[in-house]
Short mmCIF file of C-alpha atoms and ligand atoms in Angstrom, two decimals:
data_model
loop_
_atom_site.label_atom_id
_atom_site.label_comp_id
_atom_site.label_asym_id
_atom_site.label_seq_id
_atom_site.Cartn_x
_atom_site.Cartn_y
_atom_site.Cartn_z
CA UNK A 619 0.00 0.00 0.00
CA UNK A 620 2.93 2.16 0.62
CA UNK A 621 4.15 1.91 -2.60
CA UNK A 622 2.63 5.40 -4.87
CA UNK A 623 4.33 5.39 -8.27
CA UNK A 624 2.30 5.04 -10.66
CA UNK A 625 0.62 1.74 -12.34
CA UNK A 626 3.19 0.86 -14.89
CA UNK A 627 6.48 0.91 -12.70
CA UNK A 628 4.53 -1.21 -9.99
CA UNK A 629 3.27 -3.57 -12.81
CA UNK A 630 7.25 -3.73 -14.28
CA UNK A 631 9.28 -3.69 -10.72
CA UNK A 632 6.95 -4.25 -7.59
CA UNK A 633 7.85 -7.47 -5.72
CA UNK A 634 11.91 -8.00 -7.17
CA UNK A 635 14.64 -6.69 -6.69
CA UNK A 636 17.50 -7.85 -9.18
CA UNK A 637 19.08 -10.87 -8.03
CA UNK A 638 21.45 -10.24 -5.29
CA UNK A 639 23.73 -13.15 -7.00
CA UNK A 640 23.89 -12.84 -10.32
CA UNK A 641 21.86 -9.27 -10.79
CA UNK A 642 19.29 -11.01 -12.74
CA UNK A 643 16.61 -8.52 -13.87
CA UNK A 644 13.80 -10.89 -14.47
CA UNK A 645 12.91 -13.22 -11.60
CA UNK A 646 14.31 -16.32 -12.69
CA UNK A 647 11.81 -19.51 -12.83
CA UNK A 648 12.77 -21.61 -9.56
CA UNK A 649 12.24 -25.22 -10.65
CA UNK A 650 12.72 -26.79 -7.16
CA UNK A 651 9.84 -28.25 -5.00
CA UNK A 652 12.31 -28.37 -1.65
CA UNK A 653 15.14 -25.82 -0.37
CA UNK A 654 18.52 -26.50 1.47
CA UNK A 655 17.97 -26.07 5.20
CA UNK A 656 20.66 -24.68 7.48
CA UNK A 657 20.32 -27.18 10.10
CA UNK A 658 16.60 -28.22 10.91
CA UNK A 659 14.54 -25.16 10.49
CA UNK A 660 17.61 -22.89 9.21
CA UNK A 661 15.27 -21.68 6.64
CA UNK A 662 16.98 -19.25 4.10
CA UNK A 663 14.53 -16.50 3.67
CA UNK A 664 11.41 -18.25 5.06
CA UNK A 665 11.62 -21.07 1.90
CA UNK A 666 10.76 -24.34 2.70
CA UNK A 667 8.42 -26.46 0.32
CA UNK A 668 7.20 -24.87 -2.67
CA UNK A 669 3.60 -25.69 -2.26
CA UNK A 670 4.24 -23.10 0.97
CA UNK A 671 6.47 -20.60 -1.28
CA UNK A 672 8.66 -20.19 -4.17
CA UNK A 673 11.04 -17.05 -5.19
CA UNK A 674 8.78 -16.98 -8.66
CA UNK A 675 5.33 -17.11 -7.00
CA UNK A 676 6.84 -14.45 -4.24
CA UNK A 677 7.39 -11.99 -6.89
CA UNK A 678 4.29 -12.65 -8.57
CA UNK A 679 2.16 -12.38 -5.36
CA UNK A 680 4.13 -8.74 -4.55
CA UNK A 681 3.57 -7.37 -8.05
CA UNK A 682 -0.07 -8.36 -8.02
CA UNK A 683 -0.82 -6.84 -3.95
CA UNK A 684 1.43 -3.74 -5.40
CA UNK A 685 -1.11 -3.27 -8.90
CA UNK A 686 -4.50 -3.66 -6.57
CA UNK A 687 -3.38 -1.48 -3.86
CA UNK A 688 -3.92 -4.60 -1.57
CA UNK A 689 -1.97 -5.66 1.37
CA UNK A 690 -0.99 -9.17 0.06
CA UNK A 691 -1.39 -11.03 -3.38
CA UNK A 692 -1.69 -15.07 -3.67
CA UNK A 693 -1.26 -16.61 -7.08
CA UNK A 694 -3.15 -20.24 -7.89
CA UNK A 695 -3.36 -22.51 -10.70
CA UNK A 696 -6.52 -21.53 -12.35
CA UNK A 697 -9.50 -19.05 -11.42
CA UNK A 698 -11.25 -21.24 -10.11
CA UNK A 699 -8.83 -22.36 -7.84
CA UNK A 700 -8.48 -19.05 -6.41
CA UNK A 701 -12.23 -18.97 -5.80
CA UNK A 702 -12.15 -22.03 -4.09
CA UNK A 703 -9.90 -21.36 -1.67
CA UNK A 704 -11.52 -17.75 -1.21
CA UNK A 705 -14.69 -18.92 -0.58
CA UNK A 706 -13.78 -22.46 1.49
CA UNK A 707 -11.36 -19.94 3.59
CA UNK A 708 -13.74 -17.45 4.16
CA UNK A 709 -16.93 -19.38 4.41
CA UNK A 710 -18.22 -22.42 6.54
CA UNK A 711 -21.37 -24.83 5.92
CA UNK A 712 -24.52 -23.07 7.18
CA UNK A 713 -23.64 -19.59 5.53
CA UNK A 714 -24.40 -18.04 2.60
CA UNK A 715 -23.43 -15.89 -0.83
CA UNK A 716 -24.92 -13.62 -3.07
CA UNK A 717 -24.00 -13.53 -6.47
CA UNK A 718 -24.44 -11.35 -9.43
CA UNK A 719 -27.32 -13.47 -11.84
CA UNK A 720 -25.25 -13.31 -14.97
CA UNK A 721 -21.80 -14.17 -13.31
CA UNK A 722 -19.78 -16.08 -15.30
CA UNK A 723 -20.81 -19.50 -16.01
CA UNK A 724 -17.62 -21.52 -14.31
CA UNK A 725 -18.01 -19.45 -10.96
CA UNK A 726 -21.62 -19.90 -10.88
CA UNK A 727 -21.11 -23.82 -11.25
CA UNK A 728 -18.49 -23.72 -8.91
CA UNK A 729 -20.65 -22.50 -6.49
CA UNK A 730 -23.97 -24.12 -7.43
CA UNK A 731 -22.41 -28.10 -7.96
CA UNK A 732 -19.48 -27.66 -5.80
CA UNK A 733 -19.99 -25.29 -2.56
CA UNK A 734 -23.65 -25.83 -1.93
CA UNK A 735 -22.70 -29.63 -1.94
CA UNK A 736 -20.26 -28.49 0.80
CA UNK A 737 -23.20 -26.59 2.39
CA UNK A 738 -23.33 -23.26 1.19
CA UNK A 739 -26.40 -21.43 0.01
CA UNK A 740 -26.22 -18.84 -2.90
CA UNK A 741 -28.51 -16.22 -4.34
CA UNK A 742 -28.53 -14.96 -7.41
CA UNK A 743 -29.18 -11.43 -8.11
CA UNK A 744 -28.11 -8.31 -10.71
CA UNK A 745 -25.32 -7.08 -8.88
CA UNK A 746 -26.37 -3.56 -11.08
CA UNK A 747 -29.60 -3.45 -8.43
CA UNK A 748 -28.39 -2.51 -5.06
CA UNK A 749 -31.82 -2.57 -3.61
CA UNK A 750 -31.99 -5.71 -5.24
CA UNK A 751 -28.35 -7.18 -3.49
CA UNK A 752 -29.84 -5.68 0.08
CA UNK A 753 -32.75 -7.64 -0.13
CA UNK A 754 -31.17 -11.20 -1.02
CA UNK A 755 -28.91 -10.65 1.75
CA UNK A 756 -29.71 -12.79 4.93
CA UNK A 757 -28.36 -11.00 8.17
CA UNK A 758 -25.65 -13.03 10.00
CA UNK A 759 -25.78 -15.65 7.09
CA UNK A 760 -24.44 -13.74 4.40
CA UNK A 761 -20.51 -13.97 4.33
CA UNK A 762 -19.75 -12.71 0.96
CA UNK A 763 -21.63 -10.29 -1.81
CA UNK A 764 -19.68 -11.40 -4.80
CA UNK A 765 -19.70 -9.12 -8.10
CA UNK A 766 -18.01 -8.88 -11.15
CA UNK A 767 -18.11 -5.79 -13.01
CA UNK A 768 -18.50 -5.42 -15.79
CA UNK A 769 -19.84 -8.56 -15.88
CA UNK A 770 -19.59 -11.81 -18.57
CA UNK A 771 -20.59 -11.76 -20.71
CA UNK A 772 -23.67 -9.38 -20.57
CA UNK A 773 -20.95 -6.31 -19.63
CA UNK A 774 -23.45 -5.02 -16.69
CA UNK A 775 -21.99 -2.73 -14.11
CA UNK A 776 -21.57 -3.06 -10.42
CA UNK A 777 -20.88 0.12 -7.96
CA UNK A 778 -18.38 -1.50 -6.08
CA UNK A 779 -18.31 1.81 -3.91
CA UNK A 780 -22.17 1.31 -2.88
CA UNK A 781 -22.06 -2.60 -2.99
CA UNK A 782 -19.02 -2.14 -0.32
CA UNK A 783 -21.38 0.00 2.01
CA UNK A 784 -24.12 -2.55 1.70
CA UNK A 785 -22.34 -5.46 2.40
CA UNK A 786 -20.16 -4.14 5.53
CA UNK A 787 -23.95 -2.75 6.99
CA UNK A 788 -25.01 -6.37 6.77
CA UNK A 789 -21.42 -7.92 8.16
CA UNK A 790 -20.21 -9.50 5.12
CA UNK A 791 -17.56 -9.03 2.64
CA UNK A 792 -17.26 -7.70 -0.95
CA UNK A 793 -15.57 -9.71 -3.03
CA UNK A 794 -14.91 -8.27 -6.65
CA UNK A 795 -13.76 -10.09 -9.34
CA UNK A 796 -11.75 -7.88 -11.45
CA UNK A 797 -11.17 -9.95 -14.46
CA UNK A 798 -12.87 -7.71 -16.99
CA UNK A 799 -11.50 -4.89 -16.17
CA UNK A 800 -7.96 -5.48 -14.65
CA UNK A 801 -6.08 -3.23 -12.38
CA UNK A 802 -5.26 -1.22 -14.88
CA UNK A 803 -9.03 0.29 -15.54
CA UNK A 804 -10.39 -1.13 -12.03
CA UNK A 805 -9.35 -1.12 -8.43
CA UNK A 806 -11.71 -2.54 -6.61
CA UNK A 807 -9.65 -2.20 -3.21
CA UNK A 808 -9.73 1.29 -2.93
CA UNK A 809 -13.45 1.96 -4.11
CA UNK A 810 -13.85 -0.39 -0.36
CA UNK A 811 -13.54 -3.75 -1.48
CA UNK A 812 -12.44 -6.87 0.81
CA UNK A 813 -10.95 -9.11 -2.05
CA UNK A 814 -10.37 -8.53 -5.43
CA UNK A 815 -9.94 -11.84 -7.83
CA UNK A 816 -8.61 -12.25 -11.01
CA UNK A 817 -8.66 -15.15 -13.81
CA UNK A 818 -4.87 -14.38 -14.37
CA UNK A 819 -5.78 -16.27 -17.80
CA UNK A 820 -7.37 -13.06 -19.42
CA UNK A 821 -5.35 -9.64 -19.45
CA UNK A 822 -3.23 -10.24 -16.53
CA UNK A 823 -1.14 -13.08 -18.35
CA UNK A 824 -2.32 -11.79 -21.86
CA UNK A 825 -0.71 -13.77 -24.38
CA UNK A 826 -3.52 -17.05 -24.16
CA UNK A 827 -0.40 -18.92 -22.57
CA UNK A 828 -0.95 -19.90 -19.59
CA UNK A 829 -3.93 -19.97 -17.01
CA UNK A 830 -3.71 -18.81 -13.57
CA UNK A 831 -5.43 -17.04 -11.13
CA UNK A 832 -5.00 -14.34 -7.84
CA UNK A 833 -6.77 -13.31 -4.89
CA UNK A 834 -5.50 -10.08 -3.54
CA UNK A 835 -6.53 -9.16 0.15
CA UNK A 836 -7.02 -5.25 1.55
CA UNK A 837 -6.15 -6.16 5.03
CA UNK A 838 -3.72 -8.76 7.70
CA UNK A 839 -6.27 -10.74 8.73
CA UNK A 840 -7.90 -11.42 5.36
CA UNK A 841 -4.17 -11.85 4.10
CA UNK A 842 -4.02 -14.38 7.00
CA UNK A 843 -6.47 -16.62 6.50
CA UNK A 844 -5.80 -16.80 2.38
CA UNK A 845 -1.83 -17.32 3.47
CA UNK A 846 -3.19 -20.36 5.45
CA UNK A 847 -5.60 -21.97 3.17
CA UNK A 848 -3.57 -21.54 -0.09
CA UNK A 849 -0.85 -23.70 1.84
CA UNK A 850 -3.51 -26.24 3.14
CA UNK A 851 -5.45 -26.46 -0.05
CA UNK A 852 -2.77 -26.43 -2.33
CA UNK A 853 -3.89 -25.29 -5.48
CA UNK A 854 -0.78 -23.28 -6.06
CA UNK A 855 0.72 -21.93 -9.43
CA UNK A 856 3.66 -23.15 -10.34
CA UNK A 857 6.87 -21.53 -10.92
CA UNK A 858 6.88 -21.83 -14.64
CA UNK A 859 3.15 -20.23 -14.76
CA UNK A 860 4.14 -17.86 -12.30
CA UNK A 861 7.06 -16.66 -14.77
CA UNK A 862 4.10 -16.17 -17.85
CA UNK A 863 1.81 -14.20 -15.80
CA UNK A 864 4.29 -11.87 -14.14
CA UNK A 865 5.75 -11.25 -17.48
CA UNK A 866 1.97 -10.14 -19.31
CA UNK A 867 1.24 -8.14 -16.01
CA UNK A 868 4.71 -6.15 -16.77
CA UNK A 869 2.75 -5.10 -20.10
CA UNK A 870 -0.30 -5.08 -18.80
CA UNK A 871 -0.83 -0.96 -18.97
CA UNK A 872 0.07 -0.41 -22.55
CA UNK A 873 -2.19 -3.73 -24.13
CA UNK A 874 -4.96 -2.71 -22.16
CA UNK A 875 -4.82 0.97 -23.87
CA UNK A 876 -4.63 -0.21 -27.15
CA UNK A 877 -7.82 -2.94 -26.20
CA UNK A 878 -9.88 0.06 -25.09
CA UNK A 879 -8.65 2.17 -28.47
CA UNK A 880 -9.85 -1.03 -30.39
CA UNK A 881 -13.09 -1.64 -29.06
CA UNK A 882 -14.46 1.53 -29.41
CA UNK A 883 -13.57 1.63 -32.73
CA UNK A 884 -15.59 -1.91 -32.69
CA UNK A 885 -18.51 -0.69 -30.95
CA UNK A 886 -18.77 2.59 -33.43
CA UNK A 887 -18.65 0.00 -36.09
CA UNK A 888 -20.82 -2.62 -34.87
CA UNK A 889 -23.45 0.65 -33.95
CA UNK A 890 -23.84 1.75 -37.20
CA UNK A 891 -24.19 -1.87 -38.58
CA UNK A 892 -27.52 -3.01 -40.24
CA UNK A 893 -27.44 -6.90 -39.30
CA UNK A 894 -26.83 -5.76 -35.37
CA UNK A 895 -29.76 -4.83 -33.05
CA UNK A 896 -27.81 -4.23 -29.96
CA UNK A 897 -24.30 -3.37 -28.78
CA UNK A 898 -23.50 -3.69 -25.25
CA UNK A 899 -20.88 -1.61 -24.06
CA UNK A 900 -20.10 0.34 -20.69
CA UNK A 901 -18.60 3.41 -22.38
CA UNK A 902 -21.73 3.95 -24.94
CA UNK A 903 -23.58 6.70 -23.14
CA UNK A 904 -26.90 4.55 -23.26
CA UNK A 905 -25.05 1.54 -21.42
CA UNK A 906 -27.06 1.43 -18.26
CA UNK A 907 -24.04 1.39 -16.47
CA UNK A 908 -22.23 3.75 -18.28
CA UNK A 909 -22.57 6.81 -15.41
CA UNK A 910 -20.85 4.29 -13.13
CA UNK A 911 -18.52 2.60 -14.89
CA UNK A 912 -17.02 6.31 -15.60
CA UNK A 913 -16.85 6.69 -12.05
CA UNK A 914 -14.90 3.79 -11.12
CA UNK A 915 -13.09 2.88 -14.64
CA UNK A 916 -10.45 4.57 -16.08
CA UNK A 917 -11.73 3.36 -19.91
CA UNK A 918 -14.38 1.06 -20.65
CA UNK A 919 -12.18 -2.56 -21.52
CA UNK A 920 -11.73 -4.69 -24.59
CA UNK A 921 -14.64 -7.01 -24.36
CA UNK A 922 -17.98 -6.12 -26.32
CA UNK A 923 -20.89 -7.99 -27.02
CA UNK A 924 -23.76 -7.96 -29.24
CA UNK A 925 -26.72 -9.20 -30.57
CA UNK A 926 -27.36 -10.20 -33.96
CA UNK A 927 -30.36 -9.88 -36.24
CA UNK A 928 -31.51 -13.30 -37.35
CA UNK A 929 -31.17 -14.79 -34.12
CA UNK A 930 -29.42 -17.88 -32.96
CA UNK A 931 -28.19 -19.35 -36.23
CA UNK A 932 -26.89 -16.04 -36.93
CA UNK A 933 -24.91 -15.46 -34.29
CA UNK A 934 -23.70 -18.96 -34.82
CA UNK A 935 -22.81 -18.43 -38.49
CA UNK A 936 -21.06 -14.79 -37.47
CA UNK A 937 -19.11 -16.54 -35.14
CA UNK A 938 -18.10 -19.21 -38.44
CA UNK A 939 -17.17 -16.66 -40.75
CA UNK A 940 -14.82 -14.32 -39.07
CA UNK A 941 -10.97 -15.20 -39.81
CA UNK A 942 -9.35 -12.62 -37.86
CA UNK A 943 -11.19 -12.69 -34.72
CA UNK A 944 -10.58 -16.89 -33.92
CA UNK A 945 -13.37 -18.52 -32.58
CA UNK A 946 -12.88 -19.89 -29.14
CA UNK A 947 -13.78 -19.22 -25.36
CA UNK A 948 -11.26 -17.41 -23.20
CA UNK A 949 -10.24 -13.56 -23.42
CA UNK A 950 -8.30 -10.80 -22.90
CA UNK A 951 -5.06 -12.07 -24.80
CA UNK A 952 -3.20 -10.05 -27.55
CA UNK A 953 -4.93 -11.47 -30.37
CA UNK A 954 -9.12 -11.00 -31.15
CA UNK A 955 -11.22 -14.11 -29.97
CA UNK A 956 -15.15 -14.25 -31.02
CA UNK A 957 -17.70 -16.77 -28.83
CA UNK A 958 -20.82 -17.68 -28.96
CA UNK A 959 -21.60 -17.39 -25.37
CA UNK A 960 -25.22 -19.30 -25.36
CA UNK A 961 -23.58 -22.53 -26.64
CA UNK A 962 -19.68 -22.02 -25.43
CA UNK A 963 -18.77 -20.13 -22.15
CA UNK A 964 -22.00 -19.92 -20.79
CA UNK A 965 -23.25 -23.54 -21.93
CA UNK A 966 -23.45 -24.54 -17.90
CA UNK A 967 -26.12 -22.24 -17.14
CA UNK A 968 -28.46 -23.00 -20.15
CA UNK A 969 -32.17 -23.59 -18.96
CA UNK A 970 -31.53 -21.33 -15.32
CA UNK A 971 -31.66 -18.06 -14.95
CA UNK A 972 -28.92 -17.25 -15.41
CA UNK A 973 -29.09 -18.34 -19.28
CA UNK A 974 -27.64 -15.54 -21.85
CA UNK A 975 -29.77 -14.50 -24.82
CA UNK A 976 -29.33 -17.29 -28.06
CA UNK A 977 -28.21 -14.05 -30.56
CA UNK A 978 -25.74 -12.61 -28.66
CA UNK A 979 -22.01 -12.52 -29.76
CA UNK A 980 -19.00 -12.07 -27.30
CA UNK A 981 -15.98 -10.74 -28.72
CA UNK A 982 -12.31 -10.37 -26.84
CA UNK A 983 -11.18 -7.50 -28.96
CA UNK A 984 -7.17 -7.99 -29.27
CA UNK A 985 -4.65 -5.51 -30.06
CA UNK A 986 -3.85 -6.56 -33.75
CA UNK A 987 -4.53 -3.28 -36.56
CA UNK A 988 -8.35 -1.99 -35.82
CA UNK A 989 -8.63 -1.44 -39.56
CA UNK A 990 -8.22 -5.48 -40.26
CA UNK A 991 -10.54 -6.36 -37.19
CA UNK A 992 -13.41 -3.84 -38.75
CA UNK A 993 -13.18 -5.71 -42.29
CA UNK A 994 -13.16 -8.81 -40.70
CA UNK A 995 -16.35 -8.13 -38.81
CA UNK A 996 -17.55 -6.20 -41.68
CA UNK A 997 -17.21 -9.61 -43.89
CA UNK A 998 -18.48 -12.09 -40.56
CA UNK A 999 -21.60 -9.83 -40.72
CA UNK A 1000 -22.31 -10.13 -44.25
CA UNK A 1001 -21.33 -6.97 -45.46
C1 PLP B 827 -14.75 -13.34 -15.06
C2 PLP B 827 -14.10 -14.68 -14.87
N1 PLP B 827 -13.81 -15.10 -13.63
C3 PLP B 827 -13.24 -16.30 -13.40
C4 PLP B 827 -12.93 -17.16 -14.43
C5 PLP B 827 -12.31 -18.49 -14.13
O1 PLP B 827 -10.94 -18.48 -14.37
P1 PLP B 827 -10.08 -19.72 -14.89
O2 PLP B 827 -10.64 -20.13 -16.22
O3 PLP B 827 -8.69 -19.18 -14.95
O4 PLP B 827 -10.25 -20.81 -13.88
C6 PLP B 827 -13.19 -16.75 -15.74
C7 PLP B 827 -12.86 -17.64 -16.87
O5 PLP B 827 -13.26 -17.41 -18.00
C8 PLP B 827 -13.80 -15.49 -15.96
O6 PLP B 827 -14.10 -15.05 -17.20
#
């Protein structure tokens, strides 16, 4: 928290220092599960196992706390795994969650097959309703209001600022997952967050190479507790992942820039488009988020969906003919991706309520030239 230069020299030299050896400038990847004790418990700077720590994952962990503003980060092997052992750390049987109603599909399953199994109820609700989040909220039962914003892949917006308030009335914690938007545009931390999380997959690692994910904590005892229960559940990321996703967060400023300069040129394309009836995106002025996300964004993020005029088979034959923009789930890497979200990403939650509309279009808008992205699109959409 200390640390106040700006975003890009955190993201390039929080958490290392060169190697005190050999003056390395990038952390180098520590391939070793076990370290060299000094006599029993002569521990050379705290290592041990590497389930428990490794140099890599250390200077992950410090660059991500240093980008969020948080007190400590923790790096795992997937999302998912970081929600896990967020919500299994923070929560016991008997409690419960409430979650935004078009979350994205994964987390909802996670905590709809997985933690209620475990004993732990869930609500869904639009995390964009704040009346609507106080009233699913079940005094001294309610451990966690969970949001993403701007949400997948329906891009609605959460104020984390009022969400905080209502969820610290009530005794529980706000737990934002920052995905979307990264640090970069979002910190969820200072607008009074508890936790922010982060599919380390998307924009943090940035290059579709690796997946990972990272809790990041605003306080000790939060810190604590994840410290305890990443070491006990042991879904760690390894030191070669680790290596990938510090490396994208070191560029993580400059790609997201040039995503935000892309997609808008998208979205004024896509607006002005005959075969599109809709074009979901926080920084169009008619975005019903859009007074918000200007608040607490600094730009408006690469992903945009839409909705396509013909309906389902459509969409699905959009989503065929594009060549620049591959088609395939995941986002936020360098290059364009294009989903159908009904049948792909959001495939778990078909026939619930949480179910996304059959003609809408998802796309991860990369950093390649915005000229060959709008002929591409122009071509998908018939044109
Ligand atoms: C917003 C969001 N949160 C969490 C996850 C889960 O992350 P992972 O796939 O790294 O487990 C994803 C994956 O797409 C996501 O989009």
């Amino acid at each position: 928290m200390a640390d106040k230069s700006g975003f890009e020299t955190r993201a390039i030299h929080a958490g290392y220092e060169p190697d005190p050896t050999t003056g390395a400038v990038i952390p180098p990847i520590f391939a070793t599960s076990t370290y060299k004790q000094d006599g029993v418990g002569g521990l050379r700077g705290g290592y041990e196992y590497s389930r428990s720590a490794n140099p890599t994952r250390t200077a992950l962990e410090g660059a991500l706390a240093a980008v969020e503003d948080g007190e400590r980060g923790f790096a795992f092997a997937s999302g998912l795994a970081a929600e896990d052992t967020l919500v299994r750390g923070l929560c016991a049987p008997g409690e419960h969650v409430v979650l935004p109603d078009d979350a994205y599909g994964g987390t909802f399953r996670l905590f709809d097959k997985v933690e209620q199994v475990w004993g732990l109820a869930h609500t869904p609700v639009p995390v964009s309703d704040i009346d609507a989040v106080r009233a699913a909220i079940r005094p001294g039962e309610t451990r966690l209001v969970w949001v993403e914003t701007p949400t997948n892949p329906l891009l609605n917006v959460a104020d984390i600022e009022a969400l905080a308030a209502v969820a610290h009335d009530a005794g529980a914690l706000l737990v934002v997952d920052n995905t979307f938007a990264t640090p970069y545009l979002q910190q969820p931390l200072t607008l009074g967050a508890d936790v922010a999380v982060h599919s380390t997959t998307k924009y943090v690692g940035g290059h579709s190479d690796v997946v990972g994910g990272a809790l990041v904590v605003r306080d000790h005892e939060l810190a604590e507790r994840i410290g305890f229960h990443q070491n006990a559940m042991g879904a760690v990321a390894g030191p070669f992942d680790c290596f990938l996703t510090h490396r994208g967060l070191k560029t993580l400023g400059v790609r997201m820039d040039r995503h935000c300069d892309n997609a808008e040129r998208v979205v004024e394309f896509l607006a002005g488009h005959d075969a599109v009836t809709d074009v979901i995106y926080p920084g169009l002025p008619e975005h019903p988020g859009h007074a918000v996300a200007s608040r607490q964004m600094r730009r408006y993020g690469g992903m945009v969906s839409f909705r396509v005029a013909g309906g389902e088979a459509e969409a699905l034959a959009v989503c065929d003919r594009t060549r620049v923009f591959i088609l395939g789930e995941s986002l936020g890497g360098v290059e364009s991706l294009i989903e159908h979200p009904g049948r792909m990403t959001h495939a778990s939650v078909a026939g619930t309520d949480l179910e996304v509309p059959a003609d809408l279009v998802r796309l991860s808008v990369g950093i390649e030239t915005a000229d060959d992205l709008l002929a591409d699109l122009d071509h998908a959409l018939g044109g």
